[in-house]
Coordinates of C-alpha atoms (C1' of nucleotides) in Angstrom, one line a residue:
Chain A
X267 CA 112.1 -110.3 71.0
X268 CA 114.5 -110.6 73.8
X269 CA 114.0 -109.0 77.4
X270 CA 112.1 -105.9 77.0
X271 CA 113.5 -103.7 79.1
X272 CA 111.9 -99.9 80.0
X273 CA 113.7 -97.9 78.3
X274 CA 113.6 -94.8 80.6
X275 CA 114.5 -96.4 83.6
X276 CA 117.4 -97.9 81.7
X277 CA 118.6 -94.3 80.9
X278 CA 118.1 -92.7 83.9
X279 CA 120.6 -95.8 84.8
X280 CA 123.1 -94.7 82.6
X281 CA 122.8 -90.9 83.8
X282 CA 123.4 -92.1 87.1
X283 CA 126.5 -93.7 86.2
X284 CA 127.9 -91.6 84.7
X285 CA 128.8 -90.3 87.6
X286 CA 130.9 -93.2 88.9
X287 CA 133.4 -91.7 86.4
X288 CA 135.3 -89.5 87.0
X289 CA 133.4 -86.2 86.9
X290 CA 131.6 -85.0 90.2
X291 CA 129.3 -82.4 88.4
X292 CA 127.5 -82.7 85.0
X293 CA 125.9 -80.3 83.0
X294 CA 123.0 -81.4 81.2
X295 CA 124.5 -80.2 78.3
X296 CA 127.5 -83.0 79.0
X297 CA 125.1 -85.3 80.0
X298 CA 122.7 -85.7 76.7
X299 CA 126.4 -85.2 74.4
X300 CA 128.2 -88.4 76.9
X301 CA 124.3 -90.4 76.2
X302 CA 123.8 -89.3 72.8
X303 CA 120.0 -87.9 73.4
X304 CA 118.4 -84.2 73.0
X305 CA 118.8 -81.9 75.6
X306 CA 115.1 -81.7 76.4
X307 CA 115.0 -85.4 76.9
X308 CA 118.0 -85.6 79.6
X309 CA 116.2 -82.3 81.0
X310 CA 113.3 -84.4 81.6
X311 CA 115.0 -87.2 83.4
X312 CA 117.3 -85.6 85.6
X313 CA 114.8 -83.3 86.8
X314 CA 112.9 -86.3 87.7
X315 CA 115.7 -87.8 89.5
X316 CA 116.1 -85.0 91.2
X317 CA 113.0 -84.2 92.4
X318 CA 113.3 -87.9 94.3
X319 CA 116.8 -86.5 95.6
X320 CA 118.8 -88.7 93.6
X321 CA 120.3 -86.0 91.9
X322 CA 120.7 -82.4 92.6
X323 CA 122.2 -79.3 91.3
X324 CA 124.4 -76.6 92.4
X325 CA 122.7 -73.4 92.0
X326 CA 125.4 -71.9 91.3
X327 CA 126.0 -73.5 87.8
X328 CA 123.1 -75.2 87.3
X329 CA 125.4 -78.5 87.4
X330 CA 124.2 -81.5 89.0
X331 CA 125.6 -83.9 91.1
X332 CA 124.4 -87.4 92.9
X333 CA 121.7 -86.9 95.4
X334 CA 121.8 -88.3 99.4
X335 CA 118.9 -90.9 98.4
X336 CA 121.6 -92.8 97.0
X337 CA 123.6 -92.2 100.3
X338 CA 120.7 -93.4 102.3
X339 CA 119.9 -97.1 99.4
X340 CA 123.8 -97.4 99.8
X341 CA 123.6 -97.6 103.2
X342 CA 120.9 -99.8 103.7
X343 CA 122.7 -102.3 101.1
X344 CA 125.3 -102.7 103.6
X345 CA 123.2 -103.6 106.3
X346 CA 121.9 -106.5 103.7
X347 CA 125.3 -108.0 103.8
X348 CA 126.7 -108.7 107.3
X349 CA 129.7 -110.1 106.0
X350 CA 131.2 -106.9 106.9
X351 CA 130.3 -106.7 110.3
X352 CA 131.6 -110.4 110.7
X353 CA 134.4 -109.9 108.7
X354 CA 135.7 -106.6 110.5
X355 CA 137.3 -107.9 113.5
X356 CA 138.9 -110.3 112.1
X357 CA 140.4 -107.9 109.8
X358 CA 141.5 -105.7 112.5
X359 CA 143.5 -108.2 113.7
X360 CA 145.0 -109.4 111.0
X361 CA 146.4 -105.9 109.9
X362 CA 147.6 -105.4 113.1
X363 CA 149.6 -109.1 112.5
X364 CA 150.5 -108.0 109.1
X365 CA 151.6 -104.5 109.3
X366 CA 150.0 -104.4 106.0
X367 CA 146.2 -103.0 104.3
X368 CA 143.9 -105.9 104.2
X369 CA 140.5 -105.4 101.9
X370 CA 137.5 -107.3 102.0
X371 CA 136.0 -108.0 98.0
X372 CA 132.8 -109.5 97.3
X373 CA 132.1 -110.8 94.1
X374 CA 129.2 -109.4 92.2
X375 CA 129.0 -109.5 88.0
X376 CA 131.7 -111.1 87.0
X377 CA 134.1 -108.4 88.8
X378 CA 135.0 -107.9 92.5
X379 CA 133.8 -105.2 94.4
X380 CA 135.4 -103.7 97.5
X381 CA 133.8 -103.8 100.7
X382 CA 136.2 -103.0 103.5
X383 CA 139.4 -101.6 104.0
X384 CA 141.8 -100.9 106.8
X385 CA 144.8 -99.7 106.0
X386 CA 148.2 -100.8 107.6
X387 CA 150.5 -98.3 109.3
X388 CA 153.2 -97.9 106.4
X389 CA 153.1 -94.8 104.6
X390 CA 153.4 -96.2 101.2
X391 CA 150.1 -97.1 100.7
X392 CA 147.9 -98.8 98.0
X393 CA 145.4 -96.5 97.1
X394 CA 142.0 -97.8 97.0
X395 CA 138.5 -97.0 98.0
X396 CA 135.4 -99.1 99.0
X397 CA 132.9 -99.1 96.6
X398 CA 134.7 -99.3 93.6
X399 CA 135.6 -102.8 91.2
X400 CA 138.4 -104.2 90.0
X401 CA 138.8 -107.0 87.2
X402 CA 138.8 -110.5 88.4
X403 CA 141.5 -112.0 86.2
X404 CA 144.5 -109.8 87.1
X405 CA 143.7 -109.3 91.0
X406 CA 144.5 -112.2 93.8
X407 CA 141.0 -111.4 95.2
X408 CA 139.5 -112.1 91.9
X409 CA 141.7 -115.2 91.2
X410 CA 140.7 -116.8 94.9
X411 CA 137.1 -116.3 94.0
X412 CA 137.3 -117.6 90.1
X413 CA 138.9 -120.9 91.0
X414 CA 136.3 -121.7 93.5
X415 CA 133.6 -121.0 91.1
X416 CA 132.5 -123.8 89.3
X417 CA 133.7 -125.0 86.0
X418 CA 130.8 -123.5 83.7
X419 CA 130.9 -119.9 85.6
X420 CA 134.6 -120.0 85.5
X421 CA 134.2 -120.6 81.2
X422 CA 132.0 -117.4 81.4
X423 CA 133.5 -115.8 83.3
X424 CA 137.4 -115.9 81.0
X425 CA 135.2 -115.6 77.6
X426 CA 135.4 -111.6 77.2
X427 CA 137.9 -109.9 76.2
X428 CA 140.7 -109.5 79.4
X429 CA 142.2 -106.2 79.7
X430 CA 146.5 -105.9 79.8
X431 CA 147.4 -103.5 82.7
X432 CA 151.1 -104.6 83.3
X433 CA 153.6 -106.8 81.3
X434 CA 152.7 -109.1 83.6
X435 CA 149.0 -109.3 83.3
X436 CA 147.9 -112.7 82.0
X437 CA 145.4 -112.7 79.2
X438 CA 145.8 -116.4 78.4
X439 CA 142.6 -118.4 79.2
X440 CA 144.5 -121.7 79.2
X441 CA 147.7 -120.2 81.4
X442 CA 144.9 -118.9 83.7
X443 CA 142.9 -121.9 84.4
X444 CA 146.4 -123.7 84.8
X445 CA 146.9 -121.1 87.4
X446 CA 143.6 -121.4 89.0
X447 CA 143.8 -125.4 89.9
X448 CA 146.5 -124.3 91.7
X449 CA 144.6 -121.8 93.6
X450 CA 142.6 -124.3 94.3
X451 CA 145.0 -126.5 95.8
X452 CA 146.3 -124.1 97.8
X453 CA 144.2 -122.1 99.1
X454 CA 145.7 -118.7 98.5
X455 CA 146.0 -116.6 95.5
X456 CA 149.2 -114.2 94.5
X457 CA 148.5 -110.8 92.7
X458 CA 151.9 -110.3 91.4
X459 CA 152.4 -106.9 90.1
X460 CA 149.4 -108.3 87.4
X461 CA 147.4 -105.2 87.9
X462 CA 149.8 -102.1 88.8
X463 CA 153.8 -102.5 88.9
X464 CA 155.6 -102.6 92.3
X465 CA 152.1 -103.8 93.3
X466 CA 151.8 -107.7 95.2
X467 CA 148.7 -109.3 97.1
X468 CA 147.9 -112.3 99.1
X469 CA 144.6 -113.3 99.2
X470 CA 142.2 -116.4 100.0
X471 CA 138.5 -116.9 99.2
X472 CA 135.7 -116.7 101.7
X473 CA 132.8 -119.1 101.6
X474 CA 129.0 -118.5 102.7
X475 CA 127.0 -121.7 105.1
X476 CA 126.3 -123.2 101.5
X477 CA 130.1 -123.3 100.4
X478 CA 129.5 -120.9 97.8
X479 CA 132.4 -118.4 97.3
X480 CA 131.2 -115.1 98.0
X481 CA 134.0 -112.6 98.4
X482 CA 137.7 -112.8 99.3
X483 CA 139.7 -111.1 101.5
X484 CA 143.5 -109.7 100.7
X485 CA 147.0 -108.3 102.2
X486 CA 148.2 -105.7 99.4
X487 CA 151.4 -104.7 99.9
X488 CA 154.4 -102.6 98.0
X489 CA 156.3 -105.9 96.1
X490 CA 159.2 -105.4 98.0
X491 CA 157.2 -105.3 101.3
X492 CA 156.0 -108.8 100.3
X493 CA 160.2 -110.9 100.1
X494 CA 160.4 -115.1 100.0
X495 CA 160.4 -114.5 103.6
X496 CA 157.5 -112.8 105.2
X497 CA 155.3 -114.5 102.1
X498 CA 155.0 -117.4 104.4
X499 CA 153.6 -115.3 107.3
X500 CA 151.1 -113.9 104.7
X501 CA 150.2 -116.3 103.3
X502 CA 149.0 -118.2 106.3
X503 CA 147.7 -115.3 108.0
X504 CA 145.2 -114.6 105.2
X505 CA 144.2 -118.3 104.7
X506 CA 143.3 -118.3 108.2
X507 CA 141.7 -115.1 108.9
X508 CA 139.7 -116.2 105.9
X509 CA 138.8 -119.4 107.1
X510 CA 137.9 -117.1 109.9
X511 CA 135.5 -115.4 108.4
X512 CA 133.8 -117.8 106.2
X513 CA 133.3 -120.4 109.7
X514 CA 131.5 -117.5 111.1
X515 CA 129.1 -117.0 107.7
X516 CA 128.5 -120.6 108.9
X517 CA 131.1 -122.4 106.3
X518 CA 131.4 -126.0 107.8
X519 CA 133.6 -127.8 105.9
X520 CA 137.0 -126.2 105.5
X521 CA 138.3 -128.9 102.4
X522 CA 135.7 -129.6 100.0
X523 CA 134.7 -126.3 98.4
X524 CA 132.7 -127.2 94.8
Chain B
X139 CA 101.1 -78.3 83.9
X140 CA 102.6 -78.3 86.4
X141 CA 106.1 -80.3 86.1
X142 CA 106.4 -83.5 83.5
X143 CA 108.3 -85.8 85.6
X144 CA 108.8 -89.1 84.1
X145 CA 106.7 -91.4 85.3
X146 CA 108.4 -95.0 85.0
X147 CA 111.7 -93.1 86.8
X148 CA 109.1 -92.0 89.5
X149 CA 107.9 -95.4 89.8
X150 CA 111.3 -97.3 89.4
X151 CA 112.4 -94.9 92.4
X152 CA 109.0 -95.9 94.3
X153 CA 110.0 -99.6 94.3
X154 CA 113.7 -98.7 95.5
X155 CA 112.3 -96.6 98.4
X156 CA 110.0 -99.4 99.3
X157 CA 112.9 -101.0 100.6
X158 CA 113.9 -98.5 102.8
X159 CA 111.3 -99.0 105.1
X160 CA 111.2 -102.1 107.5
X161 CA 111.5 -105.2 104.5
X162 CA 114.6 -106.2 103.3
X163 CA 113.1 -108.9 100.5
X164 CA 109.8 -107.9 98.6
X165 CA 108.2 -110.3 95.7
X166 CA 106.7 -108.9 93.1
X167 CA 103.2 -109.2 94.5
X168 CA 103.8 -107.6 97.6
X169 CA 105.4 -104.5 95.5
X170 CA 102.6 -104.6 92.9
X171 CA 100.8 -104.1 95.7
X172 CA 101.8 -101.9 97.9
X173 CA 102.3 -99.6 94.4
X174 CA 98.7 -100.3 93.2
X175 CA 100.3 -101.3 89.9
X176 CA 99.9 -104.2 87.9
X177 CA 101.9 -107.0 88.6
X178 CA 103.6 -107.2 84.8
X179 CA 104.2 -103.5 85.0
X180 CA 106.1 -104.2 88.2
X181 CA 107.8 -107.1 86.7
X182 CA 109.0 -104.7 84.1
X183 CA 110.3 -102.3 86.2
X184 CA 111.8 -104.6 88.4
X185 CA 113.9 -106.6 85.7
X186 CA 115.0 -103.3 83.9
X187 CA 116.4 -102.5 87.9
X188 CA 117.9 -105.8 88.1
X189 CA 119.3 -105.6 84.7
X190 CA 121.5 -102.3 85.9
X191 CA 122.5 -104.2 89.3
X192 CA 119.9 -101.7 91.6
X193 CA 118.3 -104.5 92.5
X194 CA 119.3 -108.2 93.1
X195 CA 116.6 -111.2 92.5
X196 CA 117.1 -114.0 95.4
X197 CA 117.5 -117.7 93.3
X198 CA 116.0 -119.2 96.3
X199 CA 112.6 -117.4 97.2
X200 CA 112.5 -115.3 93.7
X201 CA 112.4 -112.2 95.8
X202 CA 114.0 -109.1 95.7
X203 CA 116.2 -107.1 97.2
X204 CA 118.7 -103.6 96.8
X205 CA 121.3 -104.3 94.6
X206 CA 125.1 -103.8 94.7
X207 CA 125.1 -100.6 92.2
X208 CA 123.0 -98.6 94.8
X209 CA 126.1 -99.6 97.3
X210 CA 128.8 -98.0 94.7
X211 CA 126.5 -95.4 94.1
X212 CA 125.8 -94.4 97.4
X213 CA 129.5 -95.1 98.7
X214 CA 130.5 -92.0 95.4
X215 CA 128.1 -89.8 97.3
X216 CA 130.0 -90.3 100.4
X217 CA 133.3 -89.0 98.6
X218 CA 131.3 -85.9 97.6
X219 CA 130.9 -84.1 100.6
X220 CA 134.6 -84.0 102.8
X221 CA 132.6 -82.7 105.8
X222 CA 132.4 -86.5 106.7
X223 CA 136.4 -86.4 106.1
X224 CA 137.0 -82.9 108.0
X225 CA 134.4 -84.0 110.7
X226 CA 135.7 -87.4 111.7
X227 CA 139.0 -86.1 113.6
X228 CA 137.1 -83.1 115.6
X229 CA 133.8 -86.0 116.3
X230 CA 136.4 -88.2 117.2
X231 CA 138.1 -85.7 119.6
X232 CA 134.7 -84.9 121.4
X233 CA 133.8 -88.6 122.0
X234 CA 136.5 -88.5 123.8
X235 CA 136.4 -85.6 126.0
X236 CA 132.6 -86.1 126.6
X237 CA 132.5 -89.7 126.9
X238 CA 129.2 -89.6 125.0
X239 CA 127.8 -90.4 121.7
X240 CA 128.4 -88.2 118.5
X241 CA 126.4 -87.5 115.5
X242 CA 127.4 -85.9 112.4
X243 CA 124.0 -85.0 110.3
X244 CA 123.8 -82.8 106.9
X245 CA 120.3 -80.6 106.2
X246 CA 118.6 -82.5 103.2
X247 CA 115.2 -81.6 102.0
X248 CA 113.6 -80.7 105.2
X249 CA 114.9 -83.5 107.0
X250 CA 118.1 -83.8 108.6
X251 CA 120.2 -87.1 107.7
X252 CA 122.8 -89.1 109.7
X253 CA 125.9 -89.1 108.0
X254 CA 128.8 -89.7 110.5
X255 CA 128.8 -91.4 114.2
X256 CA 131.0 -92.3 116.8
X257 CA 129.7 -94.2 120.1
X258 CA 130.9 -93.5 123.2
X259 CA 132.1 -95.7 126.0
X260 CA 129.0 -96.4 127.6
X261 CA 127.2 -99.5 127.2
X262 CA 123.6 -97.8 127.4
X263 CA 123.8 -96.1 124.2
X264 CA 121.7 -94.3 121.8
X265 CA 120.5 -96.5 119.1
X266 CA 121.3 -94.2 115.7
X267 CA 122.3 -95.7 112.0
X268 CA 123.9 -93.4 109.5
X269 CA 122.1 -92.5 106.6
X270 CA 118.3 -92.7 108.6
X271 CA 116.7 -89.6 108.8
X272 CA 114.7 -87.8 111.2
X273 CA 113.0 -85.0 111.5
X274 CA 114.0 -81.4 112.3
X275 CA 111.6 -79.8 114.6
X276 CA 112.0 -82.5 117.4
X277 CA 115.7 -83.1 117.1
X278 CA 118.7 -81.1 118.8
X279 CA 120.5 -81.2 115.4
X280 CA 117.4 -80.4 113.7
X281 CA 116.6 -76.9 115.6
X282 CA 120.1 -75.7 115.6
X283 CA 119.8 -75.9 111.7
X284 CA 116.2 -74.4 111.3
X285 CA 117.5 -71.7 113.4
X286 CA 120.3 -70.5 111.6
X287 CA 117.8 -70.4 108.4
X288 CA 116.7 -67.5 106.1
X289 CA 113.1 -66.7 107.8
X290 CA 111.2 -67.7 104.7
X291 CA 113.0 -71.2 104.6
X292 CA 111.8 -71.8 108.3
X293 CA 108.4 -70.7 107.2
X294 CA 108.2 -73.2 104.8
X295 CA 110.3 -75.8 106.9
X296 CA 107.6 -75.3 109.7
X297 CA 104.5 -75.5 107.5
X298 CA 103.6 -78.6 107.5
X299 CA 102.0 -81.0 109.8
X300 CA 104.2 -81.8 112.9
X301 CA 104.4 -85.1 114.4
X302 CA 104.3 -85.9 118.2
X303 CA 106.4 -88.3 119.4
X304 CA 106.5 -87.9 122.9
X305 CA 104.7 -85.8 125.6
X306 CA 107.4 -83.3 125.2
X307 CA 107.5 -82.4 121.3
X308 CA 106.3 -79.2 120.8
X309 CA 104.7 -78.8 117.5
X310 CA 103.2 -75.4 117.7
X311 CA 105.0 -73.1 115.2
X312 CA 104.8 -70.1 117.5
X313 CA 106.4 -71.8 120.3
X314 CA 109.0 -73.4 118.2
X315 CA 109.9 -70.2 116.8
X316 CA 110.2 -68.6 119.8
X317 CA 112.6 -71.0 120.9
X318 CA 114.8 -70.8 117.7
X319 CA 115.6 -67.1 118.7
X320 CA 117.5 -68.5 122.0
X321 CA 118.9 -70.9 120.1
X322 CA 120.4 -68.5 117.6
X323 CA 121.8 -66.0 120.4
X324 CA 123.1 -68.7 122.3
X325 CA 124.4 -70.9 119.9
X326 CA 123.4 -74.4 120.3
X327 CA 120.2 -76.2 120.5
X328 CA 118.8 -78.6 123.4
X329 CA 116.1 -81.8 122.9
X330 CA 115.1 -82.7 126.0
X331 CA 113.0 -86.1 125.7
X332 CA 111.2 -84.3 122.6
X333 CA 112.3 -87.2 119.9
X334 CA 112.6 -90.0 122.5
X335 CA 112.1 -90.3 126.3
X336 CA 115.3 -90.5 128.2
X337 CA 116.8 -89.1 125.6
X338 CA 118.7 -85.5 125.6
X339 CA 120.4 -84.0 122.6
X340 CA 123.0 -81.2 122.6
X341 CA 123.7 -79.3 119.4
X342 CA 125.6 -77.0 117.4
X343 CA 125.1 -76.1 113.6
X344 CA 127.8 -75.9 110.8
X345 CA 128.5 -73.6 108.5
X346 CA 130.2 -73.3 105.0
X347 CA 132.4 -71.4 103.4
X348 CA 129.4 -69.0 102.3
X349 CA 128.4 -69.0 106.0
X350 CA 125.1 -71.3 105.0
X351 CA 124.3 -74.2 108.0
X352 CA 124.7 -77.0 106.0
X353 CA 124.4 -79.4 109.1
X354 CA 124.8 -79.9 112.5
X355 CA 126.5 -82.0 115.3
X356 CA 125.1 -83.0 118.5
X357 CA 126.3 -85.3 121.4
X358 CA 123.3 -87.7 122.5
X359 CA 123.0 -89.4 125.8
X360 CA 120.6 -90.8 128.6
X361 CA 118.8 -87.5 130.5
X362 CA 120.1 -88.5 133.5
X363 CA 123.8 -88.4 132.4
X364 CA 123.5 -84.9 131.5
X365 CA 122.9 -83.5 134.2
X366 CA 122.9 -79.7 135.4
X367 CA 126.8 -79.9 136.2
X368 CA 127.6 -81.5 133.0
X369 CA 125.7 -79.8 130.7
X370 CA 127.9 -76.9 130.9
X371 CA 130.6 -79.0 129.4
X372 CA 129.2 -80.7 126.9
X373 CA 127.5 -77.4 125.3
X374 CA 131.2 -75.9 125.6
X375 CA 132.8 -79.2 123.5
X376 CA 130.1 -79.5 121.0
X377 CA 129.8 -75.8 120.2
X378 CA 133.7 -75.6 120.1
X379 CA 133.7 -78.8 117.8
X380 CA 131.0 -77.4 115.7
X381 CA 132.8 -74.4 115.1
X382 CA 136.1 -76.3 114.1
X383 CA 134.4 -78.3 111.7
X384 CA 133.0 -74.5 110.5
X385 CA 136.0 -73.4 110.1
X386 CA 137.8 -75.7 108.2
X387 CA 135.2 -75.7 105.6
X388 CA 136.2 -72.4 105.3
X389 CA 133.8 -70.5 107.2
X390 CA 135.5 -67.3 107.7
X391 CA 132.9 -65.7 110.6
X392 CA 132.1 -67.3 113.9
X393 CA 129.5 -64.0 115.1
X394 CA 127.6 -63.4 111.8
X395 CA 125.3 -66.4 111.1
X396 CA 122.3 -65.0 108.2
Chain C
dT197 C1' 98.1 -135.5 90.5
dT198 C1' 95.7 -131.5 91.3
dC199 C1' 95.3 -127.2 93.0
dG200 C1' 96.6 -122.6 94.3
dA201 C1' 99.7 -119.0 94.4
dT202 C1' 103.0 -116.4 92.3
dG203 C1' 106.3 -115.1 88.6
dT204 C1' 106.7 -114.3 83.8
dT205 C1' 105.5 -113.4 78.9
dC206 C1' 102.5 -111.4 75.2
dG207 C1' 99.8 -108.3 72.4
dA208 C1' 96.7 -104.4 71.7
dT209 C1' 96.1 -99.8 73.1
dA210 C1' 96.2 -95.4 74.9
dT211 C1' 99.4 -93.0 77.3
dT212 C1' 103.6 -90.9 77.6
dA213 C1' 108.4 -90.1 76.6
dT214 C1' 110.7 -88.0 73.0
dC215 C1' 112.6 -84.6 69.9
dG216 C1' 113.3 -80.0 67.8
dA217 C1' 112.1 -75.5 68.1
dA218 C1' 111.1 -71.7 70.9
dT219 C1' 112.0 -69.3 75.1
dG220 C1' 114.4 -68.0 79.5
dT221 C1' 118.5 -67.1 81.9
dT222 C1' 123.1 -66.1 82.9
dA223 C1' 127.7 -64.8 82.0
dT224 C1' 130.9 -62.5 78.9
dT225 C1' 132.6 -59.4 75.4
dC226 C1' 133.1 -55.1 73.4
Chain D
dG144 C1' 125.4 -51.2 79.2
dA145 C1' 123.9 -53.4 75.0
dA146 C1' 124.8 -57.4 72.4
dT147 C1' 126.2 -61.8 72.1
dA148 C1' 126.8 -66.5 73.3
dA149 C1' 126.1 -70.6 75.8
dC150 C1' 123.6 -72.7 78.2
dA151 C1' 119.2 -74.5 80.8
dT152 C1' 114.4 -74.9 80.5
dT153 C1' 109.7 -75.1 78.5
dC154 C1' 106.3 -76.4 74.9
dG155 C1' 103.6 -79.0 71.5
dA156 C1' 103.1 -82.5 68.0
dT157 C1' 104.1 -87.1 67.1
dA158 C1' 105.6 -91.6 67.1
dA159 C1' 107.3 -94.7 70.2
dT160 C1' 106.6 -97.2 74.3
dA161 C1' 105.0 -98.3 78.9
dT162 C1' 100.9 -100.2 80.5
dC163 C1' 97.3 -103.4 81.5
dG164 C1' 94.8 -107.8 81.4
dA165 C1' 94.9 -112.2 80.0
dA166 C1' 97.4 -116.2 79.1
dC167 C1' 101.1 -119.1 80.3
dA168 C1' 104.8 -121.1 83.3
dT169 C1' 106.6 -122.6 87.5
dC170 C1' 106.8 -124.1 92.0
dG171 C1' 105.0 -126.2 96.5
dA172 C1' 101.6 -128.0 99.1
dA173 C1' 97.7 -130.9 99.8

DNA sequence: TTCGATGTTCGATATTATCGAATGTTATTC
DNA sequence: GAATAACATTCGATAATATCGAACATCGAA
């Protein structure tokens, strides 16, 4: 038998996540169709999730929603990682030299998951929102952190199935690996309308004291925001506000990376 | 019978919540432990949490620690309630004017929980992390909620067993309630050294749409820099703030509170 | 190398989660 | 305002499953 996992906490799992889709309220009667299990059953677990406040309902139609001890574990996740606090400063800055939104990514799961944001003073914005993921083959944050991984992750990591969301979206294992070595030479990754059209992002990896990759940090910009000419300034004002970032995790050596 | 909660959810949520308090790596003997379960059970529940990303196993000690899904989680909940987003301008505003520390706390199963806060200038400042809790019959937030309850809620609210924690908490219900009448004519609640000494609270409760106090804001400082001139002031700003915050969540009457 | 301490797996067992049916509850329709 | 409908919730029997203790694996320290 393989890992024998418990089978209740496993769904209460999936009832929690359903909420990071879409929907804000769920009825039970939603809930045991989405999970495929009786009524009574889902009854059973959401009441107990929600008599240890990680869910509760709106009285006034019975619906339920995600409770504030989620709030309060989400919160004291990101005290665990003080990436963010180091890395916020030097964000600041760099938005302010940039004129552009700059996110911070970590990677976690084979996907990247958004940390910080700051948003630069333009109103054409890209919309995003700490918290959420994004792919790892079609983002320059995710493309900075695969080609620092090392050879055997990277495998792993390309195996499944990629997902198309632009013509421009590379699926191509081999023309991606191609891609990353030259990542890797240069320190920066280009997002170029891969994941949403009009859409283009600088980014460059950040590394922990061990000169493992750990997250990456980006300037996101409308394409036409991004011409031959400014790319330059970009460019270099990521790499360094990365290299930022990584010294202070306690990165010593800013050439060998694997 | 009373309620059938599920047991392995009540556990799994046990061993999340351990986390909460002081220790930011637990091994599975310390949880077993501290549980009074057996160490494979724990090992189960553990793995099935780790599996779904709640938790996150450290390759170097084996121990472990809150996992990234409880940060996407808990950054969802954040999106649900726009008081955070309405708040942020007006708390923002009175920092400010006053100079002095803001808080932004919800009313969550009989405790009150921080969810928004802005420092002021001041480099002796009032140590506060959003998403702690603290308790309501000792705080400034916490009594400006209570009072603005139906009676039977602040029955139950004041039931229990109050703790001290300085010369200056009152924990006699009588006197307490006796006090939440002022606060209700008056509008705003005072803590003076009750929670911490030194430290004195001004606040003022917000309402919904359906004129329920849903939380409160207060402005937090040093005793000695509110002193009888000042307080004047700062009971004008944070009662004014409160009520803007009131009123665009659509509270339609400032007078009528129950 | 041995020992000790802790993490992990395994199998038998009794507990417990599960389902379907029955019962409440609330809103809606005529 | 009764009747219906669409849920949420409770209940009880049953089979599934979480639990525990013991055995095994792994890692560091002595």
């Amino acid at each position: 038998m393989t890992e024998r996992f418990i089978q209740s906490i496993v769904r209460a799992a999936d009832v929690l996540e359903l909420f990071l889709s879409a929907h804000q309220e769920l009825s039970v009667k939603e809930i045991s169709e989405k999970l495929g299990l009786s009524k009574s059953t889902v009854h059973g677990i959401i009441k107990t999730l929600e008599f240890r406040g990680y869910l509760q309902q709106n009285p006034d139609d019975l619906k339920y929603r995600l409770g504030m001890k989620l709030f309060e574990l989400g919160n004291r996740v990101s005290q665990q990682f003080d990436i963010g606090k180091i890395a916020r400063p030097v964000i600041k800055e760099l938005v302010e030299k940039l004129k552009e939104t700059v996110h911070l990514v970590m990677f976690e799961r084979g996907e990247v998951i958004y940390i910080e944001k700051l948003d630069g003073p333009h109103a054409l914005r890209i919309y995003s929102q700490v918290g959420k993921r994004a792919p790892i083959h079609c983002t320059g944050v995710g493309k900075a952190i695969l080609a620092f991984q090392a050879e055997k992750e990277q495998e792993q990591l390309l195996a499944g199935e990629m997902e198309t969301f632009t013509e421009y979206t590379m699926t191509n294992k081999e023309e991606i690996k191609k891609q990353l070595e030259s990542i890797r030479k240069q320190g920066y990754a280009i997002d170029d309308e891969e994941i949403e059209l009009g859409l283009k992002c600088v980014a460059a990896p950040i590394f922990d004291h061990k000169g493992k990759v750990i997250g990456a940090i980006s300037c996101a910009a409308p394409k036409m925001r991004i011409n031959e000419q400014r790319l330059k300034t970009v460019i270099k004002g990521v790499k360094q506000a990365a290299n930022q970032i990584s010294q202070s995790m306690g990165y010593k050596d800013v050439l060998v990376h694997i």
